[in-house]
Structure formats: structure tokens, C-alpha cells
Amino acid sequence: MYNRFLNRLLTVVLMLASECAFVWAQDAKPAPAMPVTPMDRVYMPAHVNPGLAVDLDNPASYLYPEWSNAYVHKFENVELPDTVIISMKGYVMPTDSTRITDRYGYRSNRGRNHYGIDIKVKTGDTIRVAFDGKVRISRYERRGYGHYLVIRHPNGLETVYGHLSKKLVAENDIVHAGDPIGLGGNTGRSTGSHLHFETRVLGNAINPAYMFDFPHQTAVTDYFIYAKDTREIYYTVKKGDTLSRIAIKNETTIGNICKLNGISRNAVIKVGQTLRVN
């Protein structure tokens, strides 16, 4: 009984250490990788266990309801688990470049969110897939990603590679970490040659800097814990704000803000007013 207690205590301590790595990774310069206990010693629901998803024909089937090439980030009628534990095992940095030209987050000068990290590459530079997986989307957006790929991985992530000059893989291709999947470029809504790189779970964007340290070409942590945020978050209306602008700033929707505050889409909001946004 005493040994069992010590084993469980050790498990909790190591999980907390893993979460600390996740918090430190939010700094401008991500922390180095921090070793954690093997996942088979962590008690968690089976449906969030990354060890169950090993089939590259249908990667992360424990998390995603279906395989479709029809949409990019839209997953309807899907309940995001409270916790998704993402293994970084077997990762490969998607570029050799260490120069970040634009970070993740809200851009006030553009009035919209930037859901990835931009890494400086030259047109024609090799872009590699970060993990084993399967190509779900291969498409072109003239006013968006340009030539881009979306690849789903067994660890629950979907990675996005945008503004490519050329794609080297097609939809439904199985790829392995480090495989060349495209060439760097300047296509779509872009002002210079670079790779726009995103990491998402069920369409929800995560700052890639929490997992990848591009300046040092390494992983930030061995396991990233993605937790659904259940906190109540409030926002104070500022001059020039609209419901649309507030929704973009807080990575939510107008409909969600209206529902949380009991107002209509046509409601008049005033400077200084407090709105719940999550």
C-alpha cells in the first residue's frame, strides 16, 4: 500500500513538472524540453490516450469523428475533451530556419488573429512534415494560405503548412516525420517568402511556440497538455470596439458572446461596458 501511494505521488509530481514546461513555453523564448514519466503511468480516460492512435490510415480516430477532405478547421457537433495529451515523440522540425518573422496572437494593425508562426524561408526551401501522419487537405487559397497542406497526426494534432510554392504530396497520402512535403514560397496573402505553420486540435489553434522552439531547433516539451479553458473571462469594451472585433480579439464568436451575456447581435455596446467572452 505504501509503495502504491509513493508511485501515485511520483506520477502527480511528474505531471505537474510537465505542466510547468507547458507554462514556461509561453515565454518569448521557449524553455528547453523537460523529460516526463512514460504515459502508461499517467491515469487518464482512454479516449485521450495518444498511445491508442497508431493507425496512419485514420490517425487520431479516438479524437476526430471522421476523415474528410472537405473542410479545413470546421468540426461541427464535436465536444472537445477537457484534456488532450499530445506526445512530441518522433518530431522533426519542419524547416532548418531559425528566424521567426511573425508570432502567434492578435494583430491590432490588421484587426485579426494570427493563428500560427511565420518562419523565414527562401522560395524553394524544403519543408518537412513534423510528425507521422496523413495528408487531409491539399488546396490553394488566393486570399489566404496560398498553396497549403493540412496533415493529421496520431498524437491528435493537425499541422498546417501555408504559402508554399509547390506541394510534394497529395490528399490521403501517408507521410512520415521528416518527409519533404513542399517547397517554401510566397503564395496567397503573403508579403514575402515564408512558412506559415499552425498547430491545431479539433480546429482549435495552439501557439506552436508551446511545442516547437524554432530558434534552437528543438521541442519545448516531451508532452504538451492541452486543457479546455473553463474559466469565466471578461472583456471591457474600448473605443472603436464592435462585437465582431471583440470576438476576434478573444478568439471566440459573436454568437457565443451574445449567448453568454443575454444580448442580441444588434445590441448597442458602450465604452467601459463589461462583457463575458468565455
mmCIF file of C-alpha atoms in Angstrom:
data_model
loop_
_atom_site.group_PDB
_atom_site.id
_atom_site.type_symbol
_atom_site.label_atom_id
_atom_site.label_comp_id
_atom_site.label_asym_id
_atom_site.label_seq_id
_atom_site.Cartn_x
_atom_site.Cartn_y
_atom_site.Cartn_z
ATOM 1 C CA MET A 1 0.000 0.000 0.000
ATOM 2 C CA TYR A 2 2.836 2.391 0.913
ATOM 3 C CA ASN A 3 4.649 1.692 -2.376
ATOM 4 C CA ARG A 4 1.446 2.258 -4.323
ATOM 5 C CA PHE A 5 0.997 5.613 -2.579
ATOM 6 C CA LEU A 6 4.576 6.629 -3.445
ATOM 7 C CA ASN A 7 4.080 5.627 -7.088
ATOM 8 C CA ARG A 8 0.934 7.727 -7.378
ATOM 9 C CA LEU A 9 2.612 10.676 -5.646
ATOM 10 C CA LEU A 10 5.511 10.448 -8.109
ATOM 11 C CA THR A 11 3.055 10.388 -11.016
ATOM 12 C CA VAL A 12 1.339 13.586 -9.800
ATOM 13 C CA VAL A 13 4.698 15.364 -9.289
ATOM 14 C CA LEU A 14 5.859 14.468 -12.792
ATOM 15 C CA MET A 15 2.567 15.556 -14.350
ATOM 16 C CA LEU A 16 2.937 18.917 -12.592
ATOM 17 C CA ALA A 17 6.501 19.163 -13.919
ATOM 18 C CA SER A 18 5.139 18.563 -17.407
ATOM 19 C CA GLU A 19 2.570 21.324 -16.941
ATOM 20 C CA CYS A 20 5.338 23.683 -15.764
ATOM 21 C CA ALA A 21 7.133 23.098 -19.056
ATOM 22 C CA PHE A 22 3.911 24.000 -20.813
ATOM 23 C CA VAL A 23 3.635 27.309 -18.894
ATOM 24 C CA TRP A 24 7.277 28.292 -19.409
ATOM 25 C CA ALA A 25 6.910 27.622 -23.107
ATOM 26 C CA GLN A 26 4.670 30.695 -23.349
ATOM 27 C CA ASP A 27 7.661 32.992 -22.782
ATOM 28 C CA ALA A 28 9.169 34.808 -25.767
ATOM 29 C CA LYS A 29 11.998 32.273 -25.697
ATOM 30 C CA PRO A 30 10.505 28.795 -25.072
ATOM 31 C CA ALA A 31 12.091 26.620 -22.391
ATOM 32 C CA PRO A 32 14.076 23.519 -23.349
ATOM 33 C CA ALA A 33 12.381 20.119 -23.394
ATOM 34 C CA MET A 34 11.623 18.652 -19.998
ATOM 35 C CA PRO A 35 11.515 14.859 -19.539
ATOM 36 C CA VAL A 36 8.363 13.385 -18.018
ATOM 37 C CA THR A 37 7.226 9.953 -16.942
ATOM 38 C CA PRO A 38 6.118 7.463 -19.642
ATOM 39 C CA MET A 39 2.438 7.993 -20.420
ATOM 40 C CA ASP A 40 1.398 4.477 -19.334
ATOM 41 C CA ARG A 41 1.940 5.617 -15.733
ATOM 42 C CA VAL A 42 -0.470 8.537 -16.039
ATOM 43 C CA TYR A 43 -4.108 7.798 -15.272
ATOM 44 C CA MET A 44 -6.399 9.351 -17.877
ATOM 45 C CA PRO A 45 -9.513 8.496 -19.905
ATOM 46 C CA ALA A 46 -8.833 6.046 -22.715
ATOM 47 C CA HIS A 47 -10.144 8.408 -25.402
ATOM 48 C CA VAL A 48 -7.360 10.921 -24.755
ATOM 49 C CA ASN A 49 -4.589 8.342 -24.616
ATOM 50 C CA PRO A 50 -2.271 9.074 -27.564
ATOM 51 C CA GLY A 51 -0.951 5.532 -27.349
ATOM 52 C CA LEU A 52 -4.218 4.234 -28.785
ATOM 53 C CA ALA A 53 -3.887 6.077 -32.091
ATOM 54 C CA VAL A 54 -1.329 4.201 -34.162
ATOM 55 C CA ASP A 55 -3.217 3.664 -37.423
ATOM 56 C CA LEU A 56 -1.934 6.072 -40.082
ATOM 57 C CA ASP A 57 -4.864 5.219 -42.354
ATOM 58 C CA ASN A 58 -7.145 7.009 -39.876
ATOM 59 C CA PRO A 59 -4.893 8.917 -37.461
ATOM 60 C CA ALA A 60 -6.314 10.150 -34.130
ATOM 61 C CA SER A 61 -9.620 8.382 -34.742
ATOM 62 C CA TYR A 62 -10.128 8.367 -30.952
ATOM 63 C CA LEU A 63 -10.473 12.166 -31.113
ATOM 64 C CA TYR A 64 -11.800 13.090 -34.570
ATOM 65 C CA PRO A 65 -15.292 11.922 -35.587
ATOM 66 C CA GLU A 66 -14.473 11.368 -39.239
ATOM 67 C CA TRP A 67 -11.940 11.707 -42.032
ATOM 68 C CA SER A 68 -12.850 14.373 -44.576
ATOM 69 C CA ASN A 69 -11.080 16.414 -47.235
ATOM 70 C CA ALA A 70 -13.989 18.857 -47.453
ATOM 71 C CA TYR A 71 -13.137 21.432 -44.796
ATOM 72 C CA VAL A 72 -10.127 22.924 -43.055
ATOM 73 C CA HIS A 73 -10.932 23.750 -39.416
ATOM 74 C CA LYS A 74 -14.689 23.221 -39.129
ATOM 75 C CA PHE A 75 -15.752 20.390 -36.827
ATOM 76 C CA GLU A 76 -19.469 20.516 -36.039
ATOM 77 C CA ASN A 77 -21.205 18.732 -33.159
ATOM 78 C CA VAL A 78 -17.878 17.715 -31.627
ATOM 79 C CA GLU A 79 -17.260 18.053 -27.896
ATOM 80 C CA LEU A 80 -13.669 18.990 -27.137
ATOM 81 C CA PRO A 81 -12.331 16.757 -24.329
ATOM 82 C CA ASP A 82 -11.318 18.509 -21.115
ATOM 83 C CA THR A 83 -7.739 17.362 -21.655
ATOM 84 C CA VAL A 84 -5.765 16.181 -24.664
ATOM 85 C CA ILE A 85 -2.222 14.968 -24.014
ATOM 86 C CA ILE A 86 -0.083 15.494 -27.120
ATOM 87 C CA SER A 87 3.092 13.467 -27.435
ATOM 88 C CA MET A 88 6.057 15.107 -29.163
ATOM 89 C CA LYS A 89 7.713 11.723 -29.710
ATOM 90 C CA GLY A 90 9.345 11.385 -33.123
ATOM 91 C CA TYR A 91 9.000 15.080 -34.057
ATOM 92 C CA VAL A 92 11.055 16.720 -36.827
ATOM 93 C CA MET A 93 11.432 20.475 -37.218
ATOM 94 C CA PRO A 94 9.569 21.486 -40.398
ATOM 95 C CA THR A 95 12.339 23.843 -41.548
ATOM 96 C CA ASP A 96 16.040 24.396 -40.919
ATOM 97 C CA SER A 97 15.356 28.099 -40.474
ATOM 98 C CA THR A 98 15.663 29.651 -37.016
ATOM 99 C CA ARG A 99 14.269 33.095 -37.865
ATOM 100 C CA ILE A 100 10.720 33.921 -36.692
ATOM 101 C CA THR A 101 9.183 36.787 -38.683
ATOM 102 C CA ASP A 102 5.729 36.847 -37.070
ATOM 103 C CA ARG A 103 4.444 35.307 -33.867
ATOM 104 C CA TYR A 104 1.124 33.861 -32.794
ATOM 105 C CA GLY A 105 -1.623 36.159 -31.461
ATOM 106 C CA TYR A 106 -3.846 39.161 -32.103
ATOM 107 C CA ARG A 107 -2.579 41.806 -34.545
ATOM 108 C CA SER A 108 -4.148 45.208 -33.807
ATOM 109 C CA ASN A 109 -2.769 46.747 -37.004
ATOM 110 C CA ARG A 110 -4.588 44.094 -39.055
ATOM 111 C CA GLY A 111 -7.643 43.710 -36.823
ATOM 112 C CA ARG A 112 -7.403 39.915 -36.773
ATOM 113 C CA ASN A 113 -5.697 36.990 -35.103
ATOM 114 C CA HIS A 114 -2.584 35.321 -36.427
ATOM 115 C CA TYR A 115 -3.138 31.632 -35.688
ATOM 116 C CA GLY A 116 0.375 30.386 -36.395
ATOM 117 C CA ILE A 117 4.052 31.257 -36.509
ATOM 118 C CA ASP A 118 5.813 32.599 -39.607
ATOM 119 C CA ILE A 119 9.310 31.234 -40.228
ATOM 120 C CA LYS A 120 11.566 32.889 -42.778
ATOM 121 C CA VAL A 121 12.431 30.556 -45.660
ATOM 122 C CA LYS A 122 13.537 31.109 -49.225
ATOM 123 C CA THR A 123 11.358 30.141 -52.165
ATOM 124 C CA GLY A 124 12.252 26.557 -52.969
ATOM 125 C CA ASP A 125 13.496 25.620 -49.486
ATOM 126 C CA THR A 126 12.415 22.145 -48.375
ATOM 127 C CA ILE A 127 9.502 21.963 -45.939
ATOM 128 C CA ARG A 128 9.189 18.740 -43.920
ATOM 129 C CA VAL A 129 6.280 17.177 -42.056
ATOM 130 C CA ALA A 130 6.643 17.440 -38.277
ATOM 131 C CA PHE A 131 5.204 14.016 -37.341
ATOM 132 C CA ASP A 132 3.992 10.816 -38.957
ATOM 133 C CA GLY A 133 0.507 11.331 -40.344
ATOM 134 C CA LYS A 134 -1.851 11.542 -43.292
ATOM 135 C CA VAL A 135 -2.498 14.469 -45.633
ATOM 136 C CA ARG A 136 -6.076 15.641 -45.115
ATOM 137 C CA ILE A 137 -6.110 18.865 -47.147
ATOM 138 C CA SER A 138 -4.082 19.986 -50.171
ATOM 139 C CA ARG A 139 -5.521 23.204 -51.543
ATOM 140 C CA TYR A 140 -4.949 26.748 -52.777
ATOM 141 C CA GLU A 141 -6.365 29.967 -51.268
ATOM 142 C CA ARG A 142 -5.641 33.133 -53.214
ATOM 143 C CA ARG A 143 -6.539 35.442 -50.305
ATOM 144 C CA GLY A 144 -5.347 33.175 -47.507
ATOM 145 C CA TYR A 145 -2.881 30.342 -47.130
ATOM 146 C CA GLY A 146 -1.888 30.237 -50.791
ATOM 147 C CA HIS A 147 -0.751 26.693 -51.569
ATOM 148 C CA TYR A 148 -1.138 24.843 -48.271
ATOM 149 C CA LEU A 149 -1.367 21.438 -46.608
ATOM 150 C CA VAL A 150 -3.193 20.170 -43.525
ATOM 151 C CA ILE A 151 -1.832 16.943 -42.054
ATOM 152 C CA ARG A 152 -3.429 14.935 -39.239
ATOM 153 C CA HIS A 153 -1.209 13.079 -36.804
ATOM 154 C CA PRO A 154 -1.723 10.161 -34.391
ATOM 155 C CA ASN A 155 -0.929 12.411 -31.405
ATOM 156 C CA GLY A 156 -4.142 14.413 -32.013
ATOM 157 C CA LEU A 157 -2.562 17.415 -33.712
ATOM 158 C CA GLU A 158 -3.274 18.743 -37.177
ATOM 159 C CA THR A 159 -0.393 20.792 -38.592
ATOM 160 C CA VAL A 160 -0.835 23.428 -41.310
ATOM 161 C CA TYR A 161 1.864 24.486 -43.807
ATOM 162 C CA GLY A 162 0.998 27.663 -45.721
ATOM 163 C CA HIS A 163 2.275 29.886 -48.582
ATOM 164 C CA LEU A 164 4.114 27.026 -50.306
ATOM 165 C CA SER A 165 5.450 27.461 -53.831
ATOM 166 C CA LYS A 166 4.913 23.773 -54.534
ATOM 167 C CA LYS A 167 3.262 20.801 -52.815
ATOM 168 C CA LEU A 168 5.035 17.456 -52.999
ATOM 169 C CA VAL A 169 2.245 15.313 -51.533
ATOM 170 C CA ALA A 170 -1.462 14.824 -52.268
ATOM 171 C CA GLU A 171 -4.590 14.345 -50.157
ATOM 172 C CA ASN A 172 -4.759 10.957 -48.393
ATOM 173 C CA ASP A 173 -1.015 10.355 -48.758
ATOM 174 C CA ILE A 174 0.610 8.792 -45.696
ATOM 175 C CA VAL A 175 3.751 10.650 -44.632
ATOM 176 C CA HIS A 176 6.464 10.078 -42.050
ATOM 177 C CA ALA A 177 8.200 12.637 -39.850
ATOM 178 C CA GLY A 178 10.877 14.432 -41.834
ATOM 179 C CA ASP A 179 9.463 13.611 -45.282
ATOM 180 C CA PRO A 180 9.624 16.551 -47.735
ATOM 181 C CA ILE A 181 6.036 17.713 -48.276
ATOM 182 C CA GLY A 182 6.501 21.050 -50.060
ATOM 183 C CA LEU A 183 8.733 23.934 -51.015
ATOM 184 C CA GLY A 184 8.818 27.326 -49.335
ATOM 185 C CA GLY A 185 7.124 30.168 -51.165
ATOM 186 C CA ASN A 186 5.198 33.432 -51.191
ATOM 187 C CA THR A 187 1.732 32.403 -52.404
ATOM 188 C CA GLY A 188 -1.632 33.668 -51.157
ATOM 189 C CA ARG A 189 -1.896 36.567 -48.697
ATOM 190 C CA SER A 190 1.822 36.974 -48.118
ATOM 191 C CA THR A 191 4.311 39.826 -48.323
ATOM 192 C CA GLY A 192 7.463 37.736 -48.530
ATOM 193 C CA SER A 193 8.671 34.172 -48.780
ATOM 194 C CA HIS A 194 7.996 32.316 -45.519
ATOM 195 C CA LEU A 195 6.357 29.257 -43.985
ATOM 196 C CA HIS A 196 3.149 29.861 -42.063
ATOM 197 C CA PHE A 197 2.978 26.975 -39.557
ATOM 198 C CA GLU A 198 -0.041 26.150 -37.393
ATOM 199 C CA THR A 199 -0.812 23.524 -34.766
ATOM 200 C CA ARG A 200 -4.470 22.710 -34.046
ATOM 201 C CA VAL A 201 -6.638 20.253 -32.127
ATOM 202 C CA LEU A 202 -10.160 19.749 -33.485
ATOM 203 C CA GLY A 203 -9.759 23.056 -35.289
ATOM 204 C CA ASN A 204 -8.658 24.947 -32.163
ATOM 205 C CA ALA A 205 -5.384 26.796 -32.702
ATOM 206 C CA ILE A 206 -2.471 26.356 -30.278
ATOM 207 C CA ASN A 207 0.603 28.574 -30.264
ATOM 208 C CA PRO A 208 3.284 26.429 -31.985
ATOM 209 C CA ALA A 209 5.893 28.029 -29.678
ATOM 210 C CA TYR A 210 4.406 25.980 -26.823
ATOM 211 C CA MET A 211 5.704 22.856 -28.583
ATOM 212 C CA PHE A 212 8.456 23.897 -31.031
ATOM 213 C CA ASP A 213 11.472 26.085 -30.293
ATOM 214 C CA PHE A 214 12.436 27.267 -33.783
ATOM 215 C CA PRO A 215 15.408 29.444 -32.712
ATOM 216 C CA HIS A 216 17.020 26.389 -31.083
ATOM 217 C CA GLN A 217 15.568 23.746 -33.434
ATOM 218 C CA THR A 218 14.205 21.539 -30.681
ATOM 219 C CA ALA A 219 10.996 20.558 -28.913
ATOM 220 C CA VAL A 220 9.836 22.586 -25.917
ATOM 221 C CA THR A 221 8.453 19.600 -24.010
ATOM 222 C CA ASP A 222 8.013 15.855 -24.372
ATOM 223 C CA TYR A 223 4.259 16.025 -23.743
ATOM 224 C CA PHE A 224 2.042 19.058 -24.205
ATOM 225 C CA ILE A 225 -1.158 19.148 -22.136
ATOM 226 C CA TYR A 226 -3.987 20.899 -23.976
ATOM 227 C CA ALA A 227 -6.735 21.727 -21.474
ATOM 228 C CA LYS A 228 -10.124 23.130 -22.412
ATOM 229 C CA ASP A 229 -10.400 26.504 -20.701
ATOM 230 C CA THR A 230 -13.438 26.578 -18.402
ATOM 231 C CA ARG A 231 -12.628 29.886 -16.708
ATOM 232 C CA GLU A 232 -15.020 32.810 -16.960
ATOM 233 C CA ILE A 233 -13.207 35.536 -18.910
ATOM 234 C CA TYR A 234 -14.454 39.119 -19.164
ATOM 235 C CA TYR A 235 -13.585 41.983 -21.502
ATOM 236 C CA THR A 236 -14.027 45.737 -21.054
ATOM 237 C CA VAL A 237 -15.323 47.475 -24.182
ATOM 238 C CA LYS A 238 -12.929 50.052 -25.630
ATOM 239 C CA LYS A 239 -13.422 52.900 -28.070
ATOM 240 C CA GLY A 240 -13.934 51.572 -31.605
ATOM 241 C CA ASP A 241 -14.880 48.070 -30.459
ATOM 242 C CA THR A 242 -17.652 46.106 -32.132
ATOM 243 C CA LEU A 243 -18.938 42.643 -31.263
ATOM 244 C CA SER A 244 -17.043 41.327 -34.260
ATOM 245 C CA ARG A 245 -13.777 42.959 -33.180
ATOM 246 C CA ILE A 246 -14.189 41.751 -29.595
ATOM 247 C CA ALA A 247 -14.863 38.199 -30.821
ATOM 248 C CA ILE A 248 -11.683 38.206 -32.926
ATOM 249 C CA LYS A 249 -9.563 39.622 -30.098
ATOM 250 C CA ASN A 250 -10.722 36.913 -27.718
ATOM 251 C CA GLU A 251 -10.738 34.021 -30.200
ATOM 252 C CA THR A 252 -14.466 33.406 -29.858
ATOM 253 C CA THR A 253 -17.629 34.097 -31.878
ATOM 254 C CA ILE A 254 -20.279 36.819 -31.839
ATOM 255 C CA GLY A 255 -22.910 34.149 -31.169
ATOM 256 C CA ASN A 256 -21.046 32.920 -28.084
ATOM 257 C CA ILE A 257 -20.669 36.451 -26.679
ATOM 258 C CA CYS A 258 -24.387 37.118 -27.216
ATOM 259 C CA LYS A 259 -25.339 33.849 -25.527
ATOM 260 C CA LEU A 260 -23.088 34.441 -22.504
ATOM 261 C CA ASN A 261 -24.382 37.998 -21.987
ATOM 262 C CA GLY A 262 -28.036 37.566 -22.972
ATOM 263 C CA ILE A 263 -27.864 40.142 -25.778
ATOM 264 C CA SER A 264 -28.694 40.183 -29.476
ATOM 265 C CA ARG A 265 -26.307 40.649 -32.390
ATOM 266 C CA ASN A 266 -27.787 44.123 -32.881
ATOM 267 C CA ALA A 267 -27.235 45.191 -29.279
ATOM 268 C CA VAL A 268 -25.555 48.567 -28.694
ATOM 269 C CA ILE A 269 -22.361 48.202 -26.671
ATOM 270 C CA LYS A 270 -20.789 51.107 -24.792
ATOM 271 C CA VAL A 271 -17.233 52.029 -23.874
ATOM 272 C CA GLY A 272 -16.495 50.739 -20.370
ATOM 273 C CA GLN A 273 -19.130 48.020 -20.549
ATOM 274 C CA THR A 274 -18.014 44.581 -19.326
ATOM 275 C CA LEU A 275 -18.819 41.545 -21.434
ATOM 276 C CA ARG A 276 -18.205 37.906 -20.655
ATOM 277 C CA VAL A 277 -16.288 36.356 -23.587
ATOM 278 C CA ASN A 278 -15.724 32.839 -22.231
#
